[in-house]
PDB file of C-alpha atoms in Angstrom:
ATOM      1  CA  MET U1441       0.000   0.000   0.000  1.00  0.00           C
ATOM      2  CA  ARG U1442       1.338   3.434  -0.968  1.00  0.00           C
ATOM      3  CA  THR U1443       1.612   6.437   1.357  1.00  0.00           C
ATOM      4  CA  ALA U1444      -1.211   8.264  -0.465  1.00  0.00           C
ATOM      5  CA  GLU U1445      -3.490   5.256   0.057  1.00  0.00           C
ATOM      6  CA  LEU U1446      -2.688   5.218   3.779  1.00  0.00           C
ATOM      7  CA  ILE U1447      -3.582   8.921   4.018  1.00  0.00           C
ATOM      8  CA  GLU U1448      -6.837   8.328   2.129  1.00  0.00           C
ATOM      9  CA  LYS U1449      -7.739   5.429   4.418  1.00  0.00           C
ATOM     10  CA  ASN U1450      -6.921   7.595   7.436  1.00  0.00           C
ATOM     11  CA  ASN U1451      -9.217  10.371   6.190  1.00  0.00           C
ATOM     12  CA  HIS U1452     -12.022   7.865   5.658  1.00  0.00           C
ATOM     13  CA  ARG U1453     -11.708   6.180   9.066  1.00  0.00           C
ATOM     14  CA  ARG U1454     -11.441   9.476  10.935  1.00  0.00           C
ATOM     15  CA  SER U1455     -15.124  10.119  10.203  1.00  0.00           C
ATOM     16  CA  LYS U1456     -15.925   7.345  12.735  1.00  0.00           C
ATOM     17  CA  LEU U1457     -14.555   9.405  15.635  1.00  0.00           C
ATOM     18  CA  ASN U1458     -16.769  11.490  17.865  1.00  0.00           C
ATOM     19  CA  GLU U1459     -16.082  15.208  18.245  1.00  0.00           C
ATOM     20  CA  GLU U1460     -13.864  14.912  21.333  1.00  0.00           C
ATOM     21  CA  ASN U1461     -11.735  12.087  19.960  1.00  0.00           C
ATOM     22  CA  GLU U1462     -11.511  13.775  16.557  1.00  0.00           C
ATOM     23  CA  ALA U1463     -10.030  16.911  18.160  1.00  0.00           C
ATOM     24  CA  TYR U1464      -7.553  14.828  20.182  1.00  0.00           C
ATOM     25  CA  TYR U1465      -6.442  12.744  17.215  1.00  0.00           C
ATOM     26  CA  SER U1466      -6.282  15.655  14.746  1.00  0.00           C
ATOM     27  CA  ASP U1467      -3.806  17.501  16.986  1.00  0.00           C
ATOM     28  CA  LEU U1468      -1.719  14.349  17.320  1.00  0.00           C
ATOM     29  CA  LEU U1469      -1.803  13.733  13.565  1.00  0.00           C
ATOM     30  CA  LEU U1470      -0.779  17.285  12.637  1.00  0.00           C
ATOM     31  CA  TYR U1471       1.975  17.346  15.245  1.00  0.00           C
ATOM     32  CA  VAL U1472       3.488  14.057  14.057  1.00  0.00           C
ATOM     33  CA  ARG U1473       3.220  15.020  10.383  1.00  0.00           C
ATOM     34  CA  LEU U1474       4.506  18.579  10.625  1.00  0.00           C
ATOM     35  CA  LYS U1475       7.104  18.719  13.403  1.00  0.00           C
ATOM     36  CA  PRO U1476       9.710  16.291  11.984  1.00  0.00           C
ATOM     37  CA  LEU U1477      11.232  17.167   8.593  1.00  0.00           C
ATOM     38  CA  ALA U1478      13.054  13.984   7.561  1.00  0.00           C
ATOM     39  CA  LYS U1479      11.006  11.040   8.802  1.00  0.00           C
ATOM     40  CA  ASP U1480       9.871   8.192   6.561  1.00  0.00           C
ATOM     41  CA  SER U1481       6.392   9.208   5.411  1.00  0.00           C
ATOM     42  CA  TYR U1482       5.178   5.634   4.835  1.00  0.00           C
ATOM     43  CA  GLN U1483       6.153   4.533   8.342  1.00  0.00           C
ATOM     44  CA  THR U1484       4.662   7.730   9.781  1.00  0.00           C
ATOM     45  CA  GLU U1485       1.297   7.197   8.088  1.00  0.00           C
ATOM     46  CA  SER U1486       1.280   3.492   9.018  1.00  0.00           C
ATOM     47  CA  VAL U1487       1.728   4.291  12.713  1.00  0.00           C
ATOM     48  CA  LEU U1488      -0.869   7.091  12.583  1.00  0.00           C
ATOM     49  CA  LEU U1489      -3.362   4.684  11.025  1.00  0.00           C
ATOM     50  CA  GLU U1490      -2.685   2.125  13.757  1.00  0.00           C
ATOM     51  CA  ILE U1491      -3.235   4.764  16.451  1.00  0.00           C
ATOM     52  CA  LEU U1492      -6.475   5.824  14.775  1.00  0.00           C
ATOM     53  CA  GLN U1493      -7.738   2.248  14.783  1.00  0.00           C
ATOM     54  CA  ASP U1494      -6.809   1.898  18.469  1.00  0.00           C
ATOM     55  CA  ILE U1495      -8.806   5.061  19.267  1.00  0.00           C
ATOM     56  CA  ILE U1496     -11.792   3.769  17.268  1.00  0.00           C
ATOM     57  CA  ASP U1497     -11.669   0.444  19.118  1.00  0.00           C
ATOM     58  CA  ALA U1498     -11.405   2.224  22.489  1.00  0.00           C
ATOM     59  CA  GLN U1499     -14.285   4.515  21.548  1.00  0.00           C
ATOM     60  CA  SER U1500     -16.513   1.509  20.824  1.00  0.00           C
ATOM     61  CA  ARG U1501     -15.838   0.386  24.430  1.00  0.00           C
ATOM     62  CA  GLY U1502     -16.738   3.803  25.840  1.00  0.00           C
ATOM     63  CA  ILE U1503     -13.123   4.895  26.410  1.00  0.00           C
ATOM     64  CA  SER U1504     -12.043   8.335  25.216  1.00  0.00           C
ATOM     65  CA  ALA U1505      -8.786   8.969  23.371  1.00  0.00           C
ATOM     66  CA  GLU U1506      -7.477  10.961  26.319  1.00  0.00           C
ATOM     67  CA  GLU U1507      -8.248   8.121  28.719  1.00  0.00           C
ATOM     68  CA  TYR U1508      -6.630   5.602  26.391  1.00  0.00           C
ATOM     69  CA  PHE U1509      -3.437   7.516  25.519  1.00  0.00           C
ATOM     70  CA  GLY U1510      -3.162   9.803  28.522  1.00  0.00           C
ATOM     71  CA  LYS U1511      -3.337  13.543  29.193  1.00  0.00           C
ATOM     72  CA  SER U1512       0.155  14.232  27.843  1.00  0.00           C
ATOM     73  CA  PRO U1513      -0.248  13.728  24.083  1.00  0.00           C
ATOM     74  CA  LYS U1514       2.746  15.932  23.276  1.00  0.00           C
ATOM     75  CA  GLU U1515       5.142  13.716  25.233  1.00  0.00           C
ATOM     76  CA  ASN U1516       3.658  10.596  23.634  1.00  0.00           C
ATOM     77  CA  ALA U1517       3.900  12.193  20.195  1.00  0.00           C
ATOM     78  CA  ASN U1518       7.558  13.129  20.748  1.00  0.00           C
ATOM     79  CA  ALA U1519       8.329   9.552  21.770  1.00  0.00           C
ATOM     80  CA  LEU U1520       6.538   8.336  18.648  1.00  0.00           C
ATOM     81  CA  ILE U1521       8.509  10.712  16.422  1.00  0.00           C
ATOM     82  CA  GLU U1522      11.773   9.553  17.961  1.00  0.00           C
ATOM     83  CA  SER U1523      10.906   5.928  17.150  1.00  0.00           C
ATOM     84  CA  LEU U1524      10.224   6.655  13.470  1.00  0.00           C
ATOM     85  CA  PRO U1525      13.073   5.996  11.010  1.00  0.00           C
ATOM     86  CA  ASN U1526      14.652   8.833   9.025  1.00  0.00           C
ATOM     87  CA  ASN U1527      14.456   8.874   5.245  1.00  0.00           C
ATOM     88  CA  TYR U1528      16.804  11.559   3.934  1.00  0.00           C
ATOM     89  CA  PHE U1529      16.525  10.390   0.324  1.00  0.00           C
ATOM     90  CA  GLU U1530      12.742  10.812   0.374  1.00  0.00           C
ATOM     91  CA  THR U1531      13.142  14.254   1.929  1.00  0.00           C
ATOM     92  CA  PHE U1532      15.683  15.288  -0.728  1.00  0.00           C
ATOM     93  CA  LYS U1533      13.374  13.957  -3.460  1.00  0.00           C
ATOM     94  CA  TRP U1534      10.482  15.976  -2.037  1.00  0.00           C
ATOM     95  CA  TYR U1535      12.618  19.135  -1.954  1.00  0.00           C
ATOM     96  CA  LEU U1536      13.797  18.547  -5.531  1.00  0.00           C
ATOM     97  CA  ILE U1537      10.254  18.003  -6.823  1.00  0.00           C
ATOM     98  CA  SER U1538       9.100  21.152  -5.021  1.00  0.00           C
ATOM     99  CA  VAL U1539      11.874  23.255  -6.583  1.00  0.00           C
ATOM    100  CA  LEU U1540      11.116  21.898 -10.057  1.00  0.00           C
ATOM    101  CA  ALA U1541       7.389  22.514  -9.542  1.00  0.00           C
ATOM    102  CA  PHE U1542       8.093  26.127  -8.537  1.00  0.00           C
ATOM    103  CA  ILE U1543      10.300  26.681 -11.587  1.00  0.00           C
ATOM    104  CA  TYR U1544       7.690  25.038 -13.816  1.00  0.00           C
ATOM    105  CA  CYS U1545       4.832  27.233 -12.554  1.00  0.00           C
ATOM    106  CA  ALA U1546       6.946  30.408 -12.638  1.00  0.00           C
ATOM    107  CA  PHE U1547       8.034  29.672 -16.210  1.00  0.00           C
ATOM    108  CA  PHE U1548       4.719  30.405 -17.930  1.00  0.00           C
ATOM    109  CA  PRO U1549       4.187  34.067 -16.888  1.00  0.00           C
ATOM    110  CA  THR U1550       7.701  34.872 -18.172  1.00  0.00           C
ATOM    111  CA  THR U1551       6.901  33.554 -21.660  1.00  0.00           C
ATOM    112  CA  ILE U1552       4.529  36.424 -22.418  1.00  0.00           C
ATOM    113  CA  ASP U1553       7.131  39.189 -22.747  1.00  0.00           C
ATOM    114  CA  LEU U1554       9.641  38.342 -25.487  1.00  0.00           C
ATOM    115  CA  ARG U1555      11.963  41.148 -24.414  1.00  0.00           C
ATOM    116  CA  HIS U1556      13.055  39.245 -21.311  1.00  0.00           C
ATOM    117  CA  SER U1557      15.002  36.000 -21.186  1.00  0.00           C
ATOM    118  CA  TYR U1558      14.192  33.191 -18.794  1.00  0.00           C
ATOM    119  CA  ASP U1559      16.668  33.333 -15.908  1.00  0.00           C
ATOM    120  CA  LEU U1560      16.968  29.783 -14.581  1.00  0.00           C
ATOM    121  CA  GLY U1561      19.537  30.810 -11.976  1.00  0.00           C
ATOM    122  CA  SER U1562      17.395  33.424 -10.231  1.00  0.00           C
ATOM    123  CA  MET U1563      14.408  31.076 -10.418  1.00  0.00           C
ATOM    124  CA  LEU U1564      16.391  28.331  -8.688  1.00  0.00           C
ATOM    125  CA  LEU U1565      17.620  30.712  -5.975  1.00  0.00           C
ATOM    126  CA  SER U1566      14.110  32.027  -5.370  1.00  0.00           C
ATOM    127  CA  ALA U1567      12.644  28.498  -5.263  1.00  0.00           C
ATOM    128  CA  THR U1568      15.280  27.396  -2.741  1.00  0.00           C
ATOM    129  CA  TYR U1569      14.566  30.395  -0.530  1.00  0.00           C
ATOM    130  CA  PHE U1570      10.792  29.825  -0.560  1.00  0.00           C
ATOM    131  CA  LEU U1571      11.246  26.125   0.124  1.00  0.00           C
ATOM    132  CA  CYS U1572      13.402  26.815   3.186  1.00  0.00           C
ATOM    133  CA  LEU U1573      10.909  29.433   4.369  1.00  0.00           C
ATOM    134  CA  ILE U1574       7.924  27.089   3.966  1.00  0.00           C
ATOM    135  CA  SER U1575       9.786  24.282   5.734  1.00  0.00           C
ATOM    136  CA  LEU U1576      10.450  26.638   8.643  1.00  0.00           C
ATOM    137  CA  LEU U1577       6.792  27.714   8.694  1.00  0.00           C
ATOM    138  CA  VAL U1578       5.585  24.099   8.722  1.00  0.00           C
ATOM    139  CA  TRP U1579       7.962  23.289  11.571  1.00  0.00           C
ATOM    140  CA  ILE U1580       6.735  26.307  13.584  1.00  0.00           C
ATOM    141  CA  ILE U1581       3.085  25.329  13.029  1.00  0.00           C
ATOM    142  CA  GLY U1582       3.789  21.763  14.102  1.00  0.00           C
ATOM    143  CA  LYS U1583       5.723  22.885  17.165  1.00  0.00           C
ATOM    144  CA  GLY U1584       2.923  25.237  18.238  1.00  0.00           C
ATOM    145  CA  ILE U1585      -0.012  22.837  17.961  1.00  0.00           C
ATOM    146  CA  TYR U1586      -0.077  21.846  21.620  1.00  0.00           C
ATOM    147  CA  SER U1587       1.267  25.128  23.009  1.00  0.00           C
ATOM    148  CA  GLN U1588      -1.813  26.941  21.635  1.00  0.00           C
ATOM    149  CA  LYS U1589      -3.994  24.998  24.056  1.00  0.00           C
ATOM    150  CA  LYS U1590      -2.487  26.917  26.970  1.00  0.00           C
ATOM    151  CA  ILE U1591      -3.431  30.424  25.810  1.00  0.00           C
ATOM    152  CA  SER U1592      -6.763  32.189  25.295  1.00  0.00           C
ATOM    153  CA  ARG U1593      -8.606  32.264  21.986  1.00  0.00           C
ATOM    154  CA  LYS U1594      -7.963  36.014  21.610  1.00  0.00           C
ATOM    155  CA  LYS U1595      -4.224  35.482  22.027  1.00  0.00           C
ATOM    156  CA  ILE U1596      -4.300  32.606  19.526  1.00  0.00           C
ATOM    157  CA  ILE U1597      -5.958  34.877  16.910  1.00  0.00           C
ATOM    158  CA  PHE U1598      -3.417  37.656  17.615  1.00  0.00           C
ATOM    159  CA  LYS U1599      -0.577  35.148  17.332  1.00  0.00           C
ATOM    160  CA  ARG U1600      -1.836  33.850  13.985  1.00  0.00           C
ATOM    161  CA  VAL U1601      -2.225  37.374  12.578  1.00  0.00           C
ATOM    162  CA  ALA U1602       1.299  38.230  13.734  1.00  0.00           C
ATOM    163  CA  GLN U1603       2.657  35.027  12.189  1.00  0.00           C
ATOM    164  CA  SER U1604       0.899  35.793   8.884  1.00  0.00           C
ATOM    165  CA  LEU U1605       2.395  39.295   8.790  1.00  0.00           C
ATOM    166  CA  ALA U1606       5.828  37.927   9.686  1.00  0.00           C
ATOM    167  CA  PHE U1607       5.597  35.349   6.909  1.00  0.00           C
ATOM    168  CA  SER U1608       4.568  38.029   4.395  1.00  0.00           C
ATOM    169  CA  VAL U1609       7.619  40.092   5.333  1.00  0.00           C
ATOM    170  CA  ALA U1610       9.856  37.017   5.234  1.00  0.00           C
ATOM    171  CA  ALA U1611       8.527  36.131   1.767  1.00  0.00           C
ATOM    172  CA  ALA U1612       9.563  39.495   0.302  1.00  0.00           C
ATOM    173  CA  PRO U1613      13.232  38.516  -0.286  1.00  0.00           C
ATOM    174  CA  GLY U1614      12.075  35.562  -2.390  1.00  0.00           C
ATOM    175  CA  PHE U1615      10.248  37.882  -4.770  1.00  0.00           C
ATOM    176  CA  LEU U1616      13.128  40.362  -4.760  1.00  0.00           C
ATOM    177  CA  ILE U1617      15.506  37.547  -5.745  1.00  0.00           C
ATOM    178  CA  LEU U1618      13.157  36.630  -8.569  1.00  0.00           C
ATOM    179  CA  LEU U1619      12.854  40.192  -9.839  1.00  0.00           C
ATOM    180  CA  PHE U1620      16.324  41.680  -9.384  1.00  0.00           C
ATOM    181  CA  THR U1621      18.878  38.855  -9.198  1.00  0.00           C
ATOM    182  CA  LYS U1622      20.576  38.247 -12.544  1.00  0.00           C
ATOM    183  CA  THR U1623      22.616  35.154 -13.342  1.00  0.00           C
ATOM    184  CA  SER U1624      24.358  33.800 -16.430  1.00  0.00           C
ATOM    185  CA  PHE U1625      21.963  30.821 -16.660  1.00  0.00           C
ATOM    186  CA  LYS U1626      19.557  32.453 -19.090  1.00  0.00           C
ATOM    187  CA  ILE U1627      17.665  31.115 -22.085  1.00  0.00           C
ATOM    188  CA  ARG U1628      15.620  32.857 -24.755  1.00  0.00           C
ATOM    189  CA  LEU U1629      12.636  31.106 -26.263  1.00  0.00           C
ATOM    190  CA  GLU U1630      11.734  32.870 -29.487  1.00  0.00           C
ATOM    191  CA  GLY U1631       9.733  31.848 -32.539  1.00  0.00           C
ATOM    192  CA  PRO U1632       9.055  28.156 -33.294  1.00  0.00           C
ATOM    193  CA  ILE U1633      11.446  26.907 -30.587  1.00  0.00           C
ATOM    194  CA  GLY U1634       9.583  28.900 -27.951  1.00  0.00           C
ATOM    195  CA  ILE U1635       6.220  27.640 -29.205  1.00  0.00           C
ATOM    196  CA  ALA U1636       7.475  24.044 -29.133  1.00  0.00           C
ATOM    197  CA  VAL U1637       8.878  24.328 -25.588  1.00  0.00           C
ATOM    198  CA  ILE U1638       5.707  25.983 -24.253  1.00  0.00           C
ATOM    199  CA  SER U1639       3.520  23.362 -25.958  1.00  0.00           C
ATOM    200  CA  VAL U1640       5.545  20.435 -24.580  1.00  0.00           C
ATOM    201  CA  LEU U1641       5.635  21.775 -21.024  1.00  0.00           C
ATOM    202  CA  THR U1642       1.911  22.565 -21.110  1.00  0.00           C
ATOM    203  CA  SER U1643       1.148  19.054 -22.385  1.00  0.00           C
ATOM    204  CA  ILE U1644       3.216  17.560 -19.549  1.00  0.00           C
ATOM    205  CA  GLY U1645       1.224  19.575 -17.022  1.00  0.00           C
ATOM    206  CA  ILE U1646      -2.112  18.489 -18.526  1.00  0.00           C
ATOM    207  CA  ILE U1647      -1.047  14.819 -18.588  1.00  0.00           C
ATOM    208  CA  LEU U1648       0.016  14.974 -14.926  1.00  0.00           C
ATOM    209  CA  TYR U1649      -3.295  16.647 -14.071  1.00  0.00           C
ATOM    210  CA  LEU U1650      -5.351  13.969 -15.861  1.00  0.00           C
ATOM    211  CA  ARG U1651      -3.386  11.234 -14.063  1.00  0.00           C
ATOM    212  CA  GLU U1652      -4.586  12.545 -10.715  1.00  0.00           C
ATOM    213  CA  LYS U1653      -7.597  10.966  -9.062  1.00  0.00           C
ATOM    214  CA  LYS U1654     -10.892  12.606  -9.964  1.00  0.00           C
ATOM    215  CA  GLN U1655     -11.450  14.008  -6.449  1.00  0.00           C
ATOM    216  CA  ASP U1656      -7.923  15.503  -6.411  1.00  0.00           C
ATOM    217  CA  ARG U1657      -8.235  17.256  -9.763  1.00  0.00           C
ATOM    218  CA  LYS U1658     -10.440  19.994  -8.286  1.00  0.00           C
ATOM    219  CA  ILE U1659      -7.528  21.140  -6.115  1.00  0.00           C
ATOM    220  CA  TRP U1660      -5.239  21.594  -9.133  1.00  0.00           C
ATOM    221  CA  LEU U1661      -7.867  22.943 -11.548  1.00  0.00           C
ATOM    222  CA  PRO U1662      -7.247  26.688 -10.852  1.00  0.00           C
ATOM    223  CA  LEU U1663      -3.507  26.278 -11.426  1.00  0.00           C
ATOM    224  CA  VAL U1664      -4.008  24.241 -14.603  1.00  0.00           C
ATOM    225  CA  ILE U1665      -6.407  26.834 -16.051  1.00  0.00           C
ATOM    226  CA  VAL U1666      -3.904  29.649 -15.390  1.00  0.00           C
ATOM    227  CA  ILE U1667      -1.017  27.640 -16.880  1.00  0.00           C
ATOM    228  CA  ILE U1668      -3.024  26.930 -20.046  1.00  0.00           C
ATOM    229  CA  GLY U1669      -4.043  30.600 -20.241  1.00  0.00           C
ATOM    230  CA  TYR U1670      -0.436  31.810 -19.937  1.00  0.00           C
ATOM    231  CA  ALA U1671       0.654  29.179 -22.452  1.00  0.00           C
ATOM    232  CA  VAL U1672      -1.894  30.446 -24.988  1.00  0.00           C
ATOM    233  CA  LEU U1673      -0.699  34.024 -24.449  1.00  0.00           C
ATOM    234  CA  GLY U1674       2.953  32.965 -24.693  1.00  0.00           C
ATOM    235  CA  ILE U1675       2.352  31.105 -27.956  1.00  0.00           C
ATOM    236  CA  SER U1676       0.268  34.002 -29.328  1.00  0.00           C
ATOM    237  CA  THR U1677       3.114  36.491 -28.811  1.00  0.00           C
ATOM    238  CA  ARG U1678       5.346  34.240 -30.956  1.00  0.00           C
ATOM    239  CA  LEU U1679       2.936  33.936 -33.905  1.00  0.00           C
ATOM    240  CA  PRO U1680       3.753  36.308 -36.788  1.00  0.00           C
ATOM    241  CA  THR U1681       0.573  38.405 -37.109  1.00  0.00           C
ATOM    242  CA  ILE U1682      -0.909  38.089 -33.615  1.00  0.00           C
ATOM    243  CA  GLY U1683       2.514  38.511 -32.025  1.00  0.00           C
ATOM    244  CA  GLN U1684       3.191  41.780 -33.852  1.00  0.00           C
ATOM    245  CA  PHE U1685      -0.179  43.116 -32.679  1.00  0.00           C
ATOM    246  CA  LEU U1686       0.304  42.053 -29.044  1.00  0.00           C
ATOM    247  CA  MET U1687       3.915  43.232 -28.734  1.00  0.00           C
ATOM    248  CA  SER U1688       3.645  46.499 -30.665  1.00  0.00           C
ATOM    249  CA  GLU U1689       4.176  49.556 -28.489  1.00  0.00           C
ATOM    250  CA  HIS U1690       1.921  51.693 -30.698  1.00  0.00           C
ATOM    251  CA  SER U1691      -1.199  49.508 -30.666  1.00  0.00           C
ATOM    252  CA  THR U1692      -3.843  48.271 -28.259  1.00  0.00           C
ATOM    253  CA  GLY U1693      -2.128  44.880 -28.297  1.00  0.00           C
ATOM    254  CA  ARG U1694      -0.129  45.468 -25.112  1.00  0.00           C
ATOM    255  CA  ILE U1695      -3.269  46.671 -23.327  1.00  0.00           C
ATOM    256  CA  THR U1696      -5.071  43.530 -24.482  1.00  0.00           C
ATOM    257  CA  LEU U1697      -2.179  41.409 -23.207  1.00  0.00           C
ATOM    258  CA  ALA U1698      -2.175  43.194 -19.845  1.00  0.00           C
ATOM    259  CA  ILE U1699      -5.942  42.782 -19.440  1.00  0.00           C
ATOM    260  CA  ALA U1700      -5.709  39.068 -20.309  1.00  0.00           C
ATOM    261  CA  THR U1701      -2.891  38.582 -17.780  1.00  0.00           C
ATOM    262  CA  VAL U1702      -4.834  40.306 -14.988  1.00  0.00           C
ATOM    263  CA  ALA U1703      -8.001  38.390 -15.940  1.00  0.00           C
ATOM    264  CA  LEU U1704      -6.159  35.082 -15.538  1.00  0.00           C
ATOM    265  CA  LEU U1705      -5.024  36.062 -12.046  1.00  0.00           C
ATOM    266  CA  ILE U1706      -8.566  37.119 -11.103  1.00  0.00           C
ATOM    267  CA  ILE U1707      -9.961  33.817 -12.406  1.00  0.00           C
ATOM    268  CA  PHE U1708      -7.325  31.948 -10.399  1.00  0.00           C
ATOM    269  CA  TYR U1709      -8.223  33.685  -7.110  1.00  0.00           C
ATOM    270  CA  ILE U1710     -11.971  33.305  -7.738  1.00  0.00           C
ATOM    271  CA  LEU U1711     -11.592  29.563  -8.314  1.00  0.00           C
ATOM    272  CA  ILE U1712      -9.422  29.234  -5.178  1.00  0.00           C
ATOM    273  CA  TRP U1713     -12.067  31.126  -3.184  1.00  0.00           C
ATOM    274  CA  LEU U1714     -14.888  28.924  -4.536  1.00  0.00           C
ATOM    275  CA  LEU U1715     -12.947  25.746  -3.699  1.00  0.00           C
ATOM    276  CA  ALA U1716     -12.215  26.986  -0.176  1.00  0.00           C
ATOM    277  CA  LYS U1717     -15.855  27.981   0.311  1.00  0.00           C
ATOM    278  CA  LYS U1718     -17.065  24.580  -0.877  1.00  0.00           C
ATOM    279  CA  LYS U1719     -14.601  22.799   1.404  1.00  0.00           C
ATOM    280  CA  ARG U1720     -15.763  24.839   4.411  1.00  0.00           C
ATOM    281  CA  SER U1721     -19.415  24.082   3.673  1.00  0.00           C
ATOM    282  CA  GLN U1722     -18.653  20.377   3.366  1.00  0.00           C
ATOM    283  CA  SER U1723     -16.776  20.353   6.677  1.00  0.00           C
ATOM    284  CA  HIS U1724     -19.754  21.976   8.450  1.00  0.00           C
ATOM    285  CA  ASN U1725     -22.222  19.426   7.067  1.00  0.00           C
TER     286      ASN U1725
END
């Protein structure tokens, strides 16, 4: 059984828990998943599934999760994390895939303006920075799961707002690297070569999207729509007649291109908002 299948089975079985046990187990699950950065994900999910089944069995006998595992879940979780094996290769693979995914997604907006080359070096530096920042954020969230229980709700909200602002400030260097750092690892994608590269990369993205399970495709749909939209614009700027119209400084082409670019971003955020709204409504039902 693969790790994704274990996670899916966990999500399905968790619906059997009552409200109290669900809250107890959810904190334990998030803490074990988020706090360590280099543990074997398959072993982690296997143990979490076993714990879930133990809680379900105890619940059927009228025993709560707290009574079964004790009132010190953080200490138990730390002991569990210590017992899990490390998997540095899997962690490196995850980091590599994340960097490539960032570069892939950031590639398409840059294809619209033919005046600028694609700077692979700055993209790699920016991706590495964001990956380190996100890893730190995940670790902080995991570390603070149980500590939040000891403070008031008002302080928790204030803490989350402060953390969001801090993350926004910390993210700024990543964008500055992307915008202002120049390296010698640049490529220009003009004419037929550019069209071919954009078409191939777009096709790869669509194939990967279609290979996802039907229920998972909704999550990636906004990103796929934006990628296809940017790909169409990038190809259009490289076509003889349409390209001259869109790139001419003395026509409405550049305005049309700017409007289309902004429209894609608006569509992306609207779709994200609709997905989040639907997910919230489903969780309340």
